[in-house]
Amino acid sequence: YVSGRLGKTLAPTSSEHHRSTTMLTAFLYPGSLFAMFFFLNLLAWAKGSSGAVPFTTMFAVLVLWFGISVPLVYLGAAAAYKRDPIGFPCRVNSIPRPIPPQPWFLRPWLLCLVGGVLPFGAVFTELFFIMSSLWQHQFYYLFGFVVLVYLILIITCAEVSIALTYFQLTAEDYRWWWRSFFVSGSSALYVFGYSLMYLGTRLQIVNVVSIMVYVGYMAMISAAFFLLTGCIGFIATFFFVRAIYGSIKVD
C-alpha cells in the first residue's frame, strides 16, 4: 500500500509505472531473500547438516509467498491507486535549479556514516541479546523491552533523517529523497559489521560452510534492517519537508 501510494504521488497517470512498482514490491526483496535462503540451504544439504530445511518446508514458504504475500501486495496497491495522490504544498519547478557548492560535512557518504551511528546505538545492547539467542541458543525473555527499543529506533531514525535533511535544505541542496533513505538505512552497515565482530569474538566457528551460512543469514537480517530504518527515515522526512513548505509562501 505504501509503495503504491508513493508511486501514485510521483506518477499519477502512468499505469506502466504503477504495474512495475507493484511487481517490484511483490518480488524483488522477497525473491532475493528466497534465492539467498535456497543457496544457503544447498550448502547445508551438501554438508549433511541436520539444520537443513527440507523440501516440504521450502515448498510451504513458496505457497505462503505466492498465495498470501503477493495477493496482499496487489490488493494493497489497488487500494492505494484508487486514492488521490498526496498533494504538494507548492509548485515544483520543471527546470532543476543549480546547486551551490556544498560544505565538506554535507557530503553524502559522510552523512550516511554519521546518520547510521545513532540508530545502531539505539539497538546495540538489544542486538547482543538477540544474536546470543539466535546463534548461542540462549533464552530471550525481554520482549517488553524490545518493544521499547523499537519505538526508540523509530524516533531516532526519524529525527536523524529530518535533522540532516534540514541542514541539506538550508545549504540549498534539494536532493533529499534518496539521501534521507540512505542516511538512516546506513545503520544496517553497522549491524552487519557488528555481526562480523560477533563472529570473530563470540562464536567458535571454523568450518567454511558454517561461516558462509552465518554471514548469509546476517546479510539478510541486515538488508531487512536497512529497508526498515530507511523507510522510517524517508517517510518521516517526506512529511517534514511537506509540512515546512506548506507553512511558508513559495513563489
mmCIF file of C-alpha atoms in Angstrom:
data_model
loop_
_atom_site.group_PDB
_atom_site.id
_atom_site.type_symbol
_atom_site.label_atom_id
_atom_site.label_comp_id
_atom_site.label_asym_id
_atom_site.label_seq_id
_atom_site.Cartn_x
_atom_site.Cartn_y
_atom_site.Cartn_z
ATOM 1 C CA TYR A 1 0.000 0.000 0.000
ATOM 2 C CA VAL A 2 2.779 2.430 0.919
ATOM 3 C CA SER A 3 4.728 1.833 -2.298
ATOM 4 C CA GLY A 4 1.529 2.198 -4.322
ATOM 5 C CA ARG A 5 0.621 5.415 -2.535
ATOM 6 C CA LEU A 6 4.038 6.887 -3.184
ATOM 7 C CA GLY A 7 4.032 5.646 -6.779
ATOM 8 C CA LYS A 8 0.657 7.290 -7.362
ATOM 9 C CA THR A 9 2.044 10.539 -5.948
ATOM 10 C CA LEU A 10 5.149 10.547 -8.142
ATOM 11 C CA ALA A 11 3.470 9.293 -11.325
ATOM 12 C CA PRO A 12 -0.299 9.907 -11.058
ATOM 13 C CA THR A 13 -1.176 8.880 -14.618
ATOM 14 C CA SER A 14 1.467 6.285 -15.528
ATOM 15 C CA SER A 15 -0.143 2.855 -15.393
ATOM 16 C CA GLU A 16 3.105 1.232 -16.545
ATOM 17 C CA HIS A 17 4.917 2.785 -13.590
ATOM 18 C CA HIS A 18 2.205 1.524 -11.251
ATOM 19 C CA ARG A 19 2.493 -2.035 -12.560
ATOM 20 C CA SER A 20 6.280 -2.088 -12.316
ATOM 21 C CA THR A 21 6.205 -0.629 -8.801
ATOM 22 C CA THR A 22 3.745 -3.256 -7.610
ATOM 23 C CA MET A 23 5.692 -6.084 -9.229
ATOM 24 C CA LEU A 24 8.991 -4.961 -7.726
ATOM 25 C CA THR A 25 7.383 -4.649 -4.304
ATOM 26 C CA ALA A 26 5.974 -8.162 -4.516
ATOM 27 C CA PHE A 27 9.007 -9.953 -5.947
ATOM 28 C CA LEU A 28 12.292 -8.034 -5.662
ATOM 29 C CA TYR A 29 13.092 -8.215 -1.955
ATOM 30 C CA PRO A 30 11.219 -11.467 -1.142
ATOM 31 C CA GLY A 31 12.708 -13.105 -4.231
ATOM 32 C CA SER A 32 16.220 -12.027 -3.269
ATOM 33 C CA LEU A 33 15.719 -13.392 0.236
ATOM 34 C CA PHE A 34 14.367 -16.691 -1.054
ATOM 35 C CA ALA A 35 17.253 -17.073 -3.516
ATOM 36 C CA MET A 36 19.783 -16.448 -0.743
ATOM 37 C CA PHE A 37 17.921 -18.784 1.610
ATOM 38 C CA PHE A 38 17.821 -21.520 -1.039
ATOM 39 C CA PHE A 39 21.549 -21.147 -1.729
ATOM 40 C CA LEU A 40 22.425 -21.353 1.964
ATOM 41 C CA ASN A 41 20.171 -24.362 2.318
ATOM 42 C CA LEU A 42 22.008 -26.060 -0.554
ATOM 43 C CA LEU A 43 25.253 -25.531 1.324
ATOM 44 C CA ALA A 44 23.726 -27.085 4.437
ATOM 45 C CA TRP A 45 22.485 -30.066 2.405
ATOM 46 C CA ALA A 46 25.902 -30.533 0.808
ATOM 47 C CA LYS A 47 27.496 -30.532 4.243
ATOM 48 C CA GLY A 48 24.917 -33.006 5.558
ATOM 49 C CA SER A 49 23.810 -30.654 8.304
ATOM 50 C CA SER A 50 20.773 -31.554 10.390
ATOM 51 C CA GLY A 51 19.746 -27.901 10.247
ATOM 52 C CA ALA A 52 18.996 -28.056 6.524
ATOM 53 C CA VAL A 53 15.403 -27.155 5.703
ATOM 54 C CA PRO A 54 13.513 -29.978 3.917
ATOM 55 C CA PHE A 55 11.902 -29.502 0.507
ATOM 56 C CA THR A 56 8.403 -29.625 2.009
ATOM 57 C CA THR A 57 9.168 -26.594 4.155
ATOM 58 C CA MET A 58 10.647 -24.765 1.165
ATOM 59 C CA PHE A 59 7.502 -25.530 -0.802
ATOM 60 C CA ALA A 60 5.361 -24.260 2.090
ATOM 61 C CA VAL A 61 7.333 -20.993 2.059
ATOM 62 C CA LEU A 62 6.664 -20.636 -1.674
ATOM 63 C CA VAL A 63 2.951 -21.280 -1.121
ATOM 64 C CA LEU A 64 2.847 -18.597 1.589
ATOM 65 C CA TRP A 65 4.706 -16.182 -0.666
ATOM 66 C CA PHE A 66 2.614 -16.632 -3.808
ATOM 67 C CA GLY A 67 -0.638 -17.499 -2.050
ATOM 68 C CA ILE A 68 -0.693 -14.822 0.659
ATOM 69 C CA SER A 69 2.071 -12.224 0.319
ATOM 70 C CA VAL A 70 1.801 -11.500 -3.416
ATOM 71 C CA PRO A 71 -2.037 -11.207 -3.479
ATOM 72 C CA LEU A 72 -1.945 -8.911 -0.443
ATOM 73 C CA VAL A 73 0.637 -6.697 -2.155
ATOM 74 C CA TYR A 74 -1.597 -6.340 -5.208
ATOM 75 C CA LEU A 75 -4.683 -5.711 -3.053
ATOM 76 C CA GLY A 76 -2.865 -3.011 -1.105
ATOM 77 C CA ALA A 77 -1.553 -1.437 -4.306
ATOM 78 C CA ALA A 78 -5.033 -1.469 -5.856
ATOM 79 C CA ALA A 79 -6.425 0.302 -2.789
ATOM 80 C CA ALA A 80 -3.615 2.869 -2.939
ATOM 81 C CA TYR A 81 -4.074 3.622 -6.649
ATOM 82 C CA LYS A 82 -7.772 4.330 -6.114
ATOM 83 C CA ARG A 83 -6.940 7.170 -3.751
ATOM 84 C CA ASP A 84 -5.892 10.649 -4.764
ATOM 85 C CA PRO A 85 -2.136 11.315 -4.852
ATOM 86 C CA ILE A 86 -0.562 13.077 -1.908
ATOM 87 C CA GLY A 87 -0.610 16.787 -2.688
ATOM 88 C CA PHE A 88 2.439 19.007 -2.568
ATOM 89 C CA PRO A 89 2.085 22.403 -0.861
ATOM 90 C CA CYS A 90 3.919 24.332 -3.582
ATOM 91 C CA ARG A 91 4.672 24.164 -7.266
ATOM 92 C CA VAL A 92 7.761 22.235 -8.334
ATOM 93 C CA ASN A 93 9.925 23.884 -10.979
ATOM 94 C CA SER A 94 10.352 21.727 -14.082
ATOM 95 C CA ILE A 95 13.907 23.043 -14.603
ATOM 96 C CA PRO A 96 16.318 21.905 -11.863
ATOM 97 C CA ARG A 97 17.958 24.817 -10.098
ATOM 98 C CA PRO A 98 21.779 24.835 -9.920
ATOM 99 C CA ILE A 99 23.045 23.612 -6.576
ATOM 100 C CA PRO A 100 25.770 25.747 -4.975
ATOM 101 C CA PRO A 101 28.998 24.141 -3.725
ATOM 102 C CA GLN A 102 28.311 22.164 -0.579
ATOM 103 C CA PRO A 103 30.386 22.183 2.609
ATOM 104 C CA TRP A 104 32.511 19.129 3.294
ATOM 105 C CA PHE A 105 30.351 17.926 6.191
ATOM 106 C CA LEU A 106 27.326 17.555 3.877
ATOM 107 C CA ARG A 107 28.952 15.002 1.609
ATOM 108 C CA PRO A 108 26.582 12.042 1.099
ATOM 109 C CA TRP A 109 28.975 9.333 2.308
ATOM 110 C CA LEU A 110 29.779 11.310 5.448
ATOM 111 C CA LEU A 111 26.096 11.933 6.182
ATOM 112 C CA CYS A 112 25.425 8.207 5.847
ATOM 113 C CA LEU A 113 28.286 7.269 8.158
ATOM 114 C CA VAL A 114 27.195 9.772 10.791
ATOM 115 C CA GLY A 115 23.469 9.151 10.379
ATOM 116 C CA GLY A 116 23.774 5.410 10.937
ATOM 117 C CA VAL A 117 25.523 5.688 14.289
ATOM 118 C CA LEU A 118 22.558 6.809 16.408
ATOM 119 C CA PRO A 119 20.018 4.217 15.147
ATOM 120 C CA PHE A 120 22.614 1.494 15.654
ATOM 121 C CA GLY A 121 23.370 2.812 19.126
ATOM 122 C CA ALA A 122 19.671 2.594 19.966
ATOM 123 C CA VAL A 123 19.612 -1.163 19.287
ATOM 124 C CA PHE A 124 23.202 -2.080 20.132
ATOM 125 C CA THR A 125 22.556 -3.608 23.548
ATOM 126 C CA GLU A 126 19.417 -5.433 22.491
ATOM 127 C CA LEU A 127 21.156 -6.704 19.364
ATOM 128 C CA PHE A 128 23.681 -8.560 21.507
ATOM 129 C CA PHE A 129 20.961 -10.477 23.358
ATOM 130 C CA ILE A 130 19.066 -11.236 20.142
ATOM 131 C CA MET A 131 22.167 -12.597 18.444
ATOM 132 C CA SER A 132 23.045 -14.640 21.522
ATOM 133 C CA SER A 133 19.567 -16.147 21.343
ATOM 134 C CA LEU A 134 19.902 -16.875 17.619
ATOM 135 C CA TRP A 135 23.415 -18.277 17.496
ATOM 136 C CA GLN A 136 24.241 -19.445 21.028
ATOM 137 C CA HIS A 137 20.859 -20.945 21.988
ATOM 138 C CA GLN A 138 20.384 -18.639 24.955
ATOM 139 C CA PHE A 139 16.933 -17.768 26.238
ATOM 140 C CA TYR A 140 15.487 -14.409 25.240
ATOM 141 C CA TYR A 141 12.786 -13.093 27.519
ATOM 142 C CA LEU A 142 12.986 -9.272 27.234
ATOM 143 C CA PHE A 143 10.070 -8.994 24.828
ATOM 144 C CA GLY A 144 8.572 -5.973 26.552
ATOM 145 C CA PHE A 145 11.901 -4.191 26.476
ATOM 146 C CA VAL A 146 12.409 -4.910 22.763
ATOM 147 C CA VAL A 147 9.150 -3.069 22.003
ATOM 148 C CA LEU A 148 10.528 -0.032 23.826
ATOM 149 C CA VAL A 149 13.799 -0.320 21.889
ATOM 150 C CA TYR A 150 11.837 -0.500 18.639
ATOM 151 C CA LEU A 151 9.968 2.706 19.496
ATOM 152 C CA ILE A 152 13.271 4.399 20.328
ATOM 153 C CA LEU A 153 14.646 3.189 16.992
ATOM 154 C CA ILE A 154 11.690 4.704 15.108
ATOM 155 C CA ILE A 155 12.108 8.056 16.848
ATOM 156 C CA THR A 156 15.879 8.057 16.337
ATOM 157 C CA CYS A 157 15.683 7.230 12.616
ATOM 158 C CA ALA A 158 13.058 9.909 12.060
ATOM 159 C CA GLU A 159 14.959 12.595 13.959
ATOM 160 C CA VAL A 160 18.323 11.820 12.346
ATOM 161 C CA SER A 161 16.931 11.910 8.801
ATOM 162 C CA ILE A 162 14.907 15.054 9.464
ATOM 163 C CA ALA A 163 17.835 16.898 11.056
ATOM 164 C CA LEU A 164 20.353 16.047 8.335
ATOM 165 C CA THR A 165 17.822 16.802 5.600
ATOM 166 C CA TYR A 166 17.154 20.194 7.183
ATOM 167 C CA PHE A 167 20.876 21.008 7.099
ATOM 168 C CA GLN A 168 20.941 19.915 3.462
ATOM 169 C CA LEU A 169 17.967 22.096 2.533
ATOM 170 C CA THR A 170 19.476 25.127 4.265
ATOM 171 C CA ALA A 171 22.525 24.608 2.037
ATOM 172 C CA GLU A 172 20.146 24.835 -0.986
ATOM 173 C CA ASP A 173 20.539 21.187 -1.936
ATOM 174 C CA TYR A 174 17.123 19.756 -2.795
ATOM 175 C CA ARG A 175 18.309 16.172 -3.496
ATOM 176 C CA TRP A 176 16.980 14.815 -0.244
ATOM 177 C CA TRP A 177 14.761 11.943 -1.407
ATOM 178 C CA TRP A 178 17.192 9.051 -1.582
ATOM 179 C CA ARG A 179 19.608 10.656 0.830
ATOM 180 C CA SER A 180 17.019 10.655 3.618
ATOM 181 C CA PHE A 181 16.545 6.935 2.973
ATOM 182 C CA PHE A 182 20.238 6.064 2.995
ATOM 183 C CA VAL A 183 21.096 8.258 5.985
ATOM 184 C CA SER A 184 19.012 6.240 8.423
ATOM 185 C CA GLY A 185 19.312 2.997 6.459
ATOM 186 C CA SER A 186 23.108 3.098 6.721
ATOM 187 C CA SER A 187 22.738 1.822 10.283
ATOM 188 C CA ALA A 188 22.444 -1.621 8.667
ATOM 189 C CA LEU A 189 26.144 -1.385 7.769
ATOM 190 C CA TYR A 190 26.938 -1.087 11.457
ATOM 191 C CA VAL A 191 24.660 -4.035 12.216
ATOM 192 C CA PHE A 192 26.438 -6.183 9.635
ATOM 193 C CA GLY A 193 29.842 -5.028 10.854
ATOM 194 C CA TYR A 194 28.858 -5.884 14.419
ATOM 195 C CA SER A 195 27.748 -9.341 13.272
ATOM 196 C CA LEU A 196 31.210 -9.931 11.783
ATOM 197 C CA MET A 197 32.821 -8.809 15.026
ATOM 198 C CA TYR A 198 30.444 -11.106 16.933
ATOM 199 C CA LEU A 199 31.533 -13.976 14.692
ATOM 200 C CA GLY A 200 35.192 -13.384 15.459
ATOM 201 C CA THR A 201 34.865 -12.813 19.199
ATOM 202 C CA ARG A 202 31.882 -14.848 20.408
ATOM 203 C CA LEU A 203 31.407 -17.801 18.082
ATOM 204 C CA GLN A 204 33.786 -20.707 17.737
ATOM 205 C CA ILE A 205 33.154 -21.421 14.051
ATOM 206 C CA VAL A 206 35.997 -22.741 11.910
ATOM 207 C CA ASN A 207 34.087 -24.555 9.159
ATOM 208 C CA VAL A 208 33.916 -22.556 5.915
ATOM 209 C CA VAL A 209 30.351 -23.626 5.111
ATOM 210 C CA SER A 210 29.137 -22.673 8.595
ATOM 211 C CA ILE A 211 30.791 -19.265 8.261
ATOM 212 C CA MET A 212 29.128 -18.746 4.868
ATOM 213 C CA VAL A 213 25.736 -19.691 6.327
ATOM 214 C CA TYR A 214 26.225 -17.293 9.249
ATOM 215 C CA VAL A 215 27.340 -14.408 7.017
ATOM 216 C CA GLY A 216 24.488 -15.098 4.584
ATOM 217 C CA TYR A 217 21.808 -15.049 7.256
ATOM 218 C CA MET A 218 23.229 -11.922 8.881
ATOM 219 C CA ALA A 219 23.358 -10.255 5.452
ATOM 220 C CA MET A 220 19.636 -10.975 5.024
ATOM 221 C CA ILE A 221 18.885 -9.629 8.507
ATOM 222 C CA SER A 222 20.973 -6.520 7.797
ATOM 223 C CA ALA A 223 19.150 -5.988 4.483
ATOM 224 C CA ALA A 224 15.803 -6.156 6.287
ATOM 225 C CA PHE A 225 17.100 -3.691 8.883
ATOM 226 C CA PHE A 226 18.274 -1.399 6.065
ATOM 227 C CA LEU A 227 14.824 -1.317 4.478
ATOM 228 C CA LEU A 228 13.131 -0.824 7.850
ATOM 229 C CA THR A 229 15.259 2.081 9.040
ATOM 230 C CA GLY A 230 15.492 3.626 5.571
ATOM 231 C CA CYS A 231 11.720 3.653 5.135
ATOM 232 C CA ILE A 232 11.230 5.166 8.584
ATOM 233 C CA GLY A 233 13.688 7.948 7.801
ATOM 234 C CA PHE A 234 12.253 8.675 4.369
ATOM 235 C CA ILE A 235 8.590 8.733 5.432
ATOM 236 C CA ALA A 236 9.343 10.999 8.388
ATOM 237 C CA THR A 237 11.412 13.328 6.197
ATOM 238 C CA PHE A 238 8.780 13.360 3.454
ATOM 239 C CA PHE A 239 6.067 14.651 5.773
ATOM 240 C CA PHE A 240 8.516 17.022 7.479
ATOM 241 C CA VAL A 241 9.504 18.658 4.178
ATOM 242 C CA ARG A 242 5.863 18.768 3.125
ATOM 243 C CA ALA A 243 4.962 20.475 6.402
ATOM 244 C CA ILE A 244 7.689 23.124 6.333
ATOM 245 C CA TYR A 245 6.998 24.062 2.715
ATOM 246 C CA GLY A 246 3.295 24.178 3.489
ATOM 247 C CA SER A 247 3.878 26.696 6.281
ATOM 248 C CA ILE A 248 5.783 29.200 4.132
ATOM 249 C CA LYS A 249 4.898 31.059 0.962
ATOM 250 C CA VAL A 250 6.936 29.887 -2.014
ATOM 251 C CA ASP A 251 6.549 31.558 -5.403
#
